[in-house]
Structures are given as C-alpha cells and as structure tokens.
mmCIF file of C-alpha atoms in Angstrom:
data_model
loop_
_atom_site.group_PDB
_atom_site.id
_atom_site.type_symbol
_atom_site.label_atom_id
_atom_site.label_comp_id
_atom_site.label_asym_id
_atom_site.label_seq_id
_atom_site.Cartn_x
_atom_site.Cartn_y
_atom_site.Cartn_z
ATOM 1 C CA UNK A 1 8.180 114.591 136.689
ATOM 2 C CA UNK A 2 7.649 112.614 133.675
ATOM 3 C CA UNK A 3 10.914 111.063 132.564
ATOM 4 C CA UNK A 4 10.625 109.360 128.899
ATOM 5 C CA UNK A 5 13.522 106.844 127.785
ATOM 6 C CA UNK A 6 14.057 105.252 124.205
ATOM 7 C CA UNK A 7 16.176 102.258 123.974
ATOM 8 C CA UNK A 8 18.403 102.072 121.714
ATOM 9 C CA UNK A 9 19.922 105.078 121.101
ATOM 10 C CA UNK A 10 20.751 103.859 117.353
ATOM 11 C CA UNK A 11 19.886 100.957 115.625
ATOM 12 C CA UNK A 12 21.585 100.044 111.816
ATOM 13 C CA UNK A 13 19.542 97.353 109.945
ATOM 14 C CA UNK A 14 19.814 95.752 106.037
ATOM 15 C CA UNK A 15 16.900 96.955 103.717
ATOM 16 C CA UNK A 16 13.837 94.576 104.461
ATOM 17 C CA UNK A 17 14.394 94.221 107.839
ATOM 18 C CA UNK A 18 11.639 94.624 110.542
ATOM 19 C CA UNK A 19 12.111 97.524 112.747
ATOM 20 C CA UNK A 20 11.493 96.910 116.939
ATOM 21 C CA UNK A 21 11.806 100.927 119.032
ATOM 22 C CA UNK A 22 11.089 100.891 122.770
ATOM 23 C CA UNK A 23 9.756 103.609 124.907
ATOM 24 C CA UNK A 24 9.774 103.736 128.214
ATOM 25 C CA UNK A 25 7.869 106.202 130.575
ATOM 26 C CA UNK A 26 7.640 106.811 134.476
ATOM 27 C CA UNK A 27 4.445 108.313 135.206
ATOM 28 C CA UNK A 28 1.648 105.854 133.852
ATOM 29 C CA UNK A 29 -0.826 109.115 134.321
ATOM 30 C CA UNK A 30 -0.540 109.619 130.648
ATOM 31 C CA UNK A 31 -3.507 111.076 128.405
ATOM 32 C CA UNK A 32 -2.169 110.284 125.018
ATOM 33 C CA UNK A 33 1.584 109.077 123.889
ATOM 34 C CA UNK A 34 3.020 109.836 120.099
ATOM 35 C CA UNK A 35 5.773 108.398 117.640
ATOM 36 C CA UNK A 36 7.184 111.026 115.531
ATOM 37 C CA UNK A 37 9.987 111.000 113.005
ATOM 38 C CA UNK A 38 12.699 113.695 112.328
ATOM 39 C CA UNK A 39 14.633 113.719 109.416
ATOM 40 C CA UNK A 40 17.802 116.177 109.508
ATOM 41 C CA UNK A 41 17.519 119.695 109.471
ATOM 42 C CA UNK A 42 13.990 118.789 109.778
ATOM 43 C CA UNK A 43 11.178 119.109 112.217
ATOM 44 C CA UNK A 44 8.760 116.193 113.659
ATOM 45 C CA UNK A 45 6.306 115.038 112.011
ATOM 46 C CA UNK A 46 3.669 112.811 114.087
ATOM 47 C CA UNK A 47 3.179 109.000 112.893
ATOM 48 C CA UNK A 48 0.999 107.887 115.521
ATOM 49 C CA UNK A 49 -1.188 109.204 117.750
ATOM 50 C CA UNK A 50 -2.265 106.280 120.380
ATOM 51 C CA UNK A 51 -5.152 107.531 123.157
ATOM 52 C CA UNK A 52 -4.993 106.553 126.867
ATOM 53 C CA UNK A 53 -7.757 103.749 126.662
ATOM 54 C CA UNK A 54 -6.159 102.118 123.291
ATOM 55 C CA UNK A 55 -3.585 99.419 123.061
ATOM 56 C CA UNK A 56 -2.562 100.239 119.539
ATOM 57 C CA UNK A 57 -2.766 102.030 116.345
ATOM 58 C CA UNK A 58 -1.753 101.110 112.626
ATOM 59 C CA UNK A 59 -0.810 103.160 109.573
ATOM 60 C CA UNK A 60 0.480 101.043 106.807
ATOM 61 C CA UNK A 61 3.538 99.476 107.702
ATOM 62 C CA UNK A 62 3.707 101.384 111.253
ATOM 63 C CA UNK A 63 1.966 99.376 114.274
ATOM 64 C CA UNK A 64 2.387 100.951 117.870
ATOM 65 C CA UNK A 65 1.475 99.551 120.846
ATOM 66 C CA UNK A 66 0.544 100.944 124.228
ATOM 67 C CA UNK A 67 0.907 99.086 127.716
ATOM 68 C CA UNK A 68 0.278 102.148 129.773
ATOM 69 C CA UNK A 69 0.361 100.190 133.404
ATOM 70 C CA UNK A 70 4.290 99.392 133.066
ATOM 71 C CA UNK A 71 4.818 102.241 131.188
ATOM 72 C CA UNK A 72 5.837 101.240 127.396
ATOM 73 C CA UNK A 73 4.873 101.631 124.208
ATOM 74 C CA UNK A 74 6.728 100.211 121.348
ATOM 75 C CA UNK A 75 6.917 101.559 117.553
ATOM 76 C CA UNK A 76 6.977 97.822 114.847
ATOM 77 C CA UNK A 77 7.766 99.085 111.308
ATOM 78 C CA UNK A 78 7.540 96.084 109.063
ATOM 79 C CA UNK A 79 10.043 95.670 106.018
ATOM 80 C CA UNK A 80 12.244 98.416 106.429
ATOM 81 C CA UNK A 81 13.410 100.235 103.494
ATOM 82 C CA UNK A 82 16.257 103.050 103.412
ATOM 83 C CA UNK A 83 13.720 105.908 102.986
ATOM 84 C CA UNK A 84 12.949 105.045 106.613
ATOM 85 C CA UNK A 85 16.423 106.360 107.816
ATOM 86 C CA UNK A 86 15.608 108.840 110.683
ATOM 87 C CA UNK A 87 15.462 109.340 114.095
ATOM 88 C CA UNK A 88 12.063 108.015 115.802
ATOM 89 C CA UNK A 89 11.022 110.222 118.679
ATOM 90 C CA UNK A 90 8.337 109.001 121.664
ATOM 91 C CA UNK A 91 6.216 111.521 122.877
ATOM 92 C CA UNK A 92 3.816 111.267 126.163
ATOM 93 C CA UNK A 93 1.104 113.661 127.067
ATOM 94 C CA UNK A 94 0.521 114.104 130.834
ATOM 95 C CA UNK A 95 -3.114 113.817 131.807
ATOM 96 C CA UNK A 96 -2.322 116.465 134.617
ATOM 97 C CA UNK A 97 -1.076 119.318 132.947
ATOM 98 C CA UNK A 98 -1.137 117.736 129.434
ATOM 99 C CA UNK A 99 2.035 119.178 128.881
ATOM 100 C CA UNK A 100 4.611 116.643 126.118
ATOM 101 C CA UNK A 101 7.591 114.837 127.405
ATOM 102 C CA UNK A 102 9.794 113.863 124.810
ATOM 103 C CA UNK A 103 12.378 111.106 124.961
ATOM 104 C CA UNK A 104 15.983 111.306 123.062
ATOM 105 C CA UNK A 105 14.997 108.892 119.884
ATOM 106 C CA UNK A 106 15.913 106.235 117.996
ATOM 107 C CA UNK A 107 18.470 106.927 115.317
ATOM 108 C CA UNK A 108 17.532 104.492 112.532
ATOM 109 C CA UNK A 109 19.517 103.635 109.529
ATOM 110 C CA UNK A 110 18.284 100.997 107.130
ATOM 111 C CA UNK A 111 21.334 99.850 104.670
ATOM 112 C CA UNK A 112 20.139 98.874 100.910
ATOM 113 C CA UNK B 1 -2.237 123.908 103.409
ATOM 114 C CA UNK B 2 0.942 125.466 103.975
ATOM 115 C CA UNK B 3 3.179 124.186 106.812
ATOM 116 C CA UNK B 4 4.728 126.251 110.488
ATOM 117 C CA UNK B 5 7.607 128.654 108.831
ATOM 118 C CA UNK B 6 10.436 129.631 110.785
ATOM 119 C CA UNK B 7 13.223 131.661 109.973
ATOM 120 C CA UNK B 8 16.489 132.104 109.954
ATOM 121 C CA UNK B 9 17.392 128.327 109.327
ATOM 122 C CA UNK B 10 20.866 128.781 110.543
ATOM 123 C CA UNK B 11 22.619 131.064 113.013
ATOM 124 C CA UNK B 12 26.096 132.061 114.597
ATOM 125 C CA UNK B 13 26.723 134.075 117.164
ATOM 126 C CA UNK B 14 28.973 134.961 119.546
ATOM 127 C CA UNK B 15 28.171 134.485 123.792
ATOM 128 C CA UNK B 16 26.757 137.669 125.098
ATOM 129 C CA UNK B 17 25.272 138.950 121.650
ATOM 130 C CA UNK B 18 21.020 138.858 121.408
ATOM 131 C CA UNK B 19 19.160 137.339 118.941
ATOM 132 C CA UNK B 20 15.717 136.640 117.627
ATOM 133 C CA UNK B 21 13.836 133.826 115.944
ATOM 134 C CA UNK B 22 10.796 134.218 114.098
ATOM 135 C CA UNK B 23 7.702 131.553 113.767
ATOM 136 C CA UNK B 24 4.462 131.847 111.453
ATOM 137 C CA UNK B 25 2.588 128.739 112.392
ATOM 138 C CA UNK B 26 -0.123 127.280 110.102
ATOM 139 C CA UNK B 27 -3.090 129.650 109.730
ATOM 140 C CA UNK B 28 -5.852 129.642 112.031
ATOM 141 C CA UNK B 29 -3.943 127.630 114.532
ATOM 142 C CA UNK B 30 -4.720 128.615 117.665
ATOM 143 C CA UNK B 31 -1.898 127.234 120.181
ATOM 144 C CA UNK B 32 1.766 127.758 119.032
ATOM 145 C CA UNK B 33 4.678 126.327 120.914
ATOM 146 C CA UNK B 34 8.274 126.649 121.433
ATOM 147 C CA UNK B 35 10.793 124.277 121.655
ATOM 148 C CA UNK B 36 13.953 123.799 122.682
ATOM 149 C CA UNK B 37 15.989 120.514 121.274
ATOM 150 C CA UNK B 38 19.633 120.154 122.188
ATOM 151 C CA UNK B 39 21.911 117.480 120.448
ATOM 152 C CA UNK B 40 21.465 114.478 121.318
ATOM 153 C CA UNK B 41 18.064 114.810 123.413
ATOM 154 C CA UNK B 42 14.489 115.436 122.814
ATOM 155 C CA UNK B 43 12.717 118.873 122.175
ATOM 156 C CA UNK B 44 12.140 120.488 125.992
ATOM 157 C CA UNK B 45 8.887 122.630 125.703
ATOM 158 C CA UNK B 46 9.705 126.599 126.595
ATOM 159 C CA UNK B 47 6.657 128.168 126.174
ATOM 160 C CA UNK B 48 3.003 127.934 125.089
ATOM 161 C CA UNK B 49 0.753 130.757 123.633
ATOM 162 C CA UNK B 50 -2.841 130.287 123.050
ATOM 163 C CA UNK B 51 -4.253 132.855 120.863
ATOM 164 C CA UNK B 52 -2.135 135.914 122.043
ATOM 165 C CA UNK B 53 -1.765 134.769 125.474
ATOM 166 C CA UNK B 54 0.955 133.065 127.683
ATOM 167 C CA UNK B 55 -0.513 129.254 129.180
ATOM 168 C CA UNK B 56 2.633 128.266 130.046
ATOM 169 C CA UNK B 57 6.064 129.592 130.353
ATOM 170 C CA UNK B 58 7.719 127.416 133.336
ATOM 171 C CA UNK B 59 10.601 126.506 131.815
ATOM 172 C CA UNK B 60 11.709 129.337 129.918
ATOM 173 C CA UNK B 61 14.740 130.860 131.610
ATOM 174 C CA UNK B 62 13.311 134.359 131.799
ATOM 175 C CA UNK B 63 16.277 135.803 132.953
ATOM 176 C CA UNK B 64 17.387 135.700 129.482
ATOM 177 C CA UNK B 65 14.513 134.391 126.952
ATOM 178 C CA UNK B 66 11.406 136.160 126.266
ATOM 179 C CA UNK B 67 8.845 135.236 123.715
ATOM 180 C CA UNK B 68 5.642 137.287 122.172
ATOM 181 C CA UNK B 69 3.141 136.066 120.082
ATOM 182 C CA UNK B 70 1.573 139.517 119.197
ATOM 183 C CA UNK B 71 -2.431 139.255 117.825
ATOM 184 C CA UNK B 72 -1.951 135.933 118.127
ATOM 185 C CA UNK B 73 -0.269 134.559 114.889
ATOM 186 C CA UNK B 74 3.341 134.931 114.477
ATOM 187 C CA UNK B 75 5.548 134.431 117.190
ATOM 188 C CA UNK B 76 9.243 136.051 118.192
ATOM 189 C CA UNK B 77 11.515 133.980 120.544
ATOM 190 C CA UNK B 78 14.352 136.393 121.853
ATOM 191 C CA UNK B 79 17.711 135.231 123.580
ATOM 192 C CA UNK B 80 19.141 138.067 125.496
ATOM 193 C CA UNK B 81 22.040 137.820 126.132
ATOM 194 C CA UNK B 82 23.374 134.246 124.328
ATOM 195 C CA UNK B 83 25.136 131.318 126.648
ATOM 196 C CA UNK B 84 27.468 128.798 125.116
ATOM 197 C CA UNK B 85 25.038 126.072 126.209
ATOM 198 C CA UNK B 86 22.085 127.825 124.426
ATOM 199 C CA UNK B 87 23.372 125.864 121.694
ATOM 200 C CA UNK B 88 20.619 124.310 119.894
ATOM 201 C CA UNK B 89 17.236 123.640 117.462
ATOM 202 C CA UNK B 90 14.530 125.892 118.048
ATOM 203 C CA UNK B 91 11.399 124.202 117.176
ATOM 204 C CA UNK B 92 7.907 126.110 116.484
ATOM 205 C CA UNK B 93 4.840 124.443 116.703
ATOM 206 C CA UNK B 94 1.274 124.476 116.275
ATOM 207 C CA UNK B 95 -1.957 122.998 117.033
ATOM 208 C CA UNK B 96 -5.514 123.697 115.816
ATOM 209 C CA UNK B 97 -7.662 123.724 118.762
ATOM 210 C CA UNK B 98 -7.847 125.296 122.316
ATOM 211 C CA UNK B 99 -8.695 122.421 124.339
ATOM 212 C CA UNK B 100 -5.682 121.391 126.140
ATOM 213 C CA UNK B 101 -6.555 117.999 126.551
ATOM 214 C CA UNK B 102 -7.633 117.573 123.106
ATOM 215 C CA UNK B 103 -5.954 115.040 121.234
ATOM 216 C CA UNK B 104 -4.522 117.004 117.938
ATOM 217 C CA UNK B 105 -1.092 116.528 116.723
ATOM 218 C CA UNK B 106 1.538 119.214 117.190
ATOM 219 C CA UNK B 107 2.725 120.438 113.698
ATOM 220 C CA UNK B 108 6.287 121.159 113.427
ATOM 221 C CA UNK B 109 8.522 123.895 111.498
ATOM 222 C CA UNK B 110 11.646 122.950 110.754
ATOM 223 C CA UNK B 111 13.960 124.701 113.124
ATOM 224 C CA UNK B 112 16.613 127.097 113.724
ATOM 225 C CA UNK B 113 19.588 125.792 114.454
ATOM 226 C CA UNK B 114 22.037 128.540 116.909
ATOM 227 C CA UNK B 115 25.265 127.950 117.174
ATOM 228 C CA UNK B 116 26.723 130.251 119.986
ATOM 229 C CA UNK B 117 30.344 130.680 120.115
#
C-alpha cells in the first residue's frame, strides 16, 4: 500500500522568501505524482503534473522535482508572496491500479 | 468552461440521521470521483464512476455509503445512517478521458463539509 508523507506539516515564512515542500512516497512503482494547492473551503487545484520518466516540471515560479528511485519529489516556489498562503498537497499515481494516494500537506503561510 | 459543482456547501447533522450530497462535474467528463478528506489528512478516494458505471468502490464502507452516478453525469453520495467520525470534506471530482492510465488532472469541486453531531 502506497503510503505518501509531506514534511513539514506547516511552514510560516516572510514575504519574498523561497519556499522548500518535501514528499515522500513508499512504493517507487509510481506512474505519475502531482502538487496541488487547497485554499480553505476550497477544493484542489493541480500545479504540477510530473510523468514517471521526468525529473521535473516548471510553471512560473513553481519548479518540482522527481527522484522516483528513493521515493521524493520536492515542490521549490521561488519568492514567496502572501497570495501563496495555502496548504500544498502531494499526490502519487500508482502504475498498478493507477489509483491517487494523497499525503496530509503542507500548510503554508507567507507573512507580508 | 464551468467548474465540478457540488452542493450543499455546509451540513449538520445529528449521528444516525441520512444524508445526501450532490456532484455535477464539468460537462462531458467522463470519470467522476469521490472523495473523502478528514481534518488534518489528505482526500482518501471512495469511489470511481466511469460513464455510469462503478470502476472502483473498495474503500467505500458499503455498509453505510452508497453512491450513483445515474446516465452518467451527476452524481449522489448517500450516508446512511451518519457516524460521528464521518466527519468531514466531501470532494467531487472529474477527469476528461477514460483511459485510466492517462495522465489528465483531476478537477476538483469545492466540497461539502458534514459536521455530524
């Protein structure tokens, strides 16, 4: 059973600051792994998408890297500003039953 | 394009009562979701519907949740009756192709958050 792990549970950083979010997964067998965001009272809404064969993706100030044979991935968001206050979820897609495993998040708050 | 709707937003209940969620996901999606997030952890997948059919429903505790997603758009989620630690979001999603192992995003509504009392 997949078992996904995001370290730290909460992070608080001052406005400009660059943003580090770990991910951790068991079961290297994965076919695709995710970054989403969820604001409150919100749903998710993907940031990254990073394939099985890729190492990492960028979108603007987002960078995401992939080391699927120990199992991590890790979300970079450069200058941080308070609009990115949220909670950063990881997301891994078995390539068995391609079923999601989510991990707990990454509550993020960026003070001005 | 319009986004997954789900509704209520909110509810309260007391243990033992029913209740029923409703999710319209964006149109012509094929596979729709549900999810289960309680505070504090990530969303725990319940079921999965593609087109009008059931592809997975292993972890839905059938006992006292069932699901329909009749013709294949909207979607009910029913809890029959309510536990105290049935607390929690209830995420809809959707995806626009078929293929499980394709690699399209989930698109998320934005909950409904049960309180049961």
């Amino acid at each position: 059973k997949q078992e996904v792990t995001q370290i730290p549970a909460a992070l608080s950083v001052p406005e400009g600051e660059n943003l580090v979010l770990n991910c951790s997964f068991t079961d290297s067998a994965i076919y695709n792994l995710q970054w989403f965001r969820q604001d409150p009272g919100k749903g998710l809404t993907s940031l990254l998408l990073i394939q099985s064969s890729q190492r990492e993706q960028t979108s603007g100030r987002l960078n995401a890297s992939l080391d699927k044979s120990s199992g991590r991935s890790t979300l970079y968001i450069a200058a941080s500003q308070p609009g990115d206050s949220a909670t950063y979820l990881c997301a891994v897609k078995s390539a068995d039953d391609y079923k999601l495993s989510f991990g707990a998040g990454t509550t993020v708050t960026v003070r001005a | 394009e319009a986004g997954v709707a789900q509704s209520p937003r909110y509810k309260i209940i007391e243990k033992r009562q029913s209740v029923a969620f409703w999710c319209n996901p964006i149109s012509g999606h094929a596979t729709l979701y549900w999810y289960q997030q309680i505070l504090g952890q990530g969303p725990k997948l319940l079921i999965q519907f593609q087109n009008n059919g059931v592809v997975d429903d292993s972890q839905l505790p059938k006992d006292r949740f069932s699901a329909e997603r009749l013709k294949g758009v909207d979607s009910t989620l029913k809890i029959q009756p309510a536990k105290l630690e049935d607390s929690a979001v209830y995420l809809c999603a959707s995806t626009l192709r078929v293929t499980p192992g394709g690699q399209e995003t989930q698109y998320f509504g934005p909950g409904t958050r049960l309180l049961v009392l």
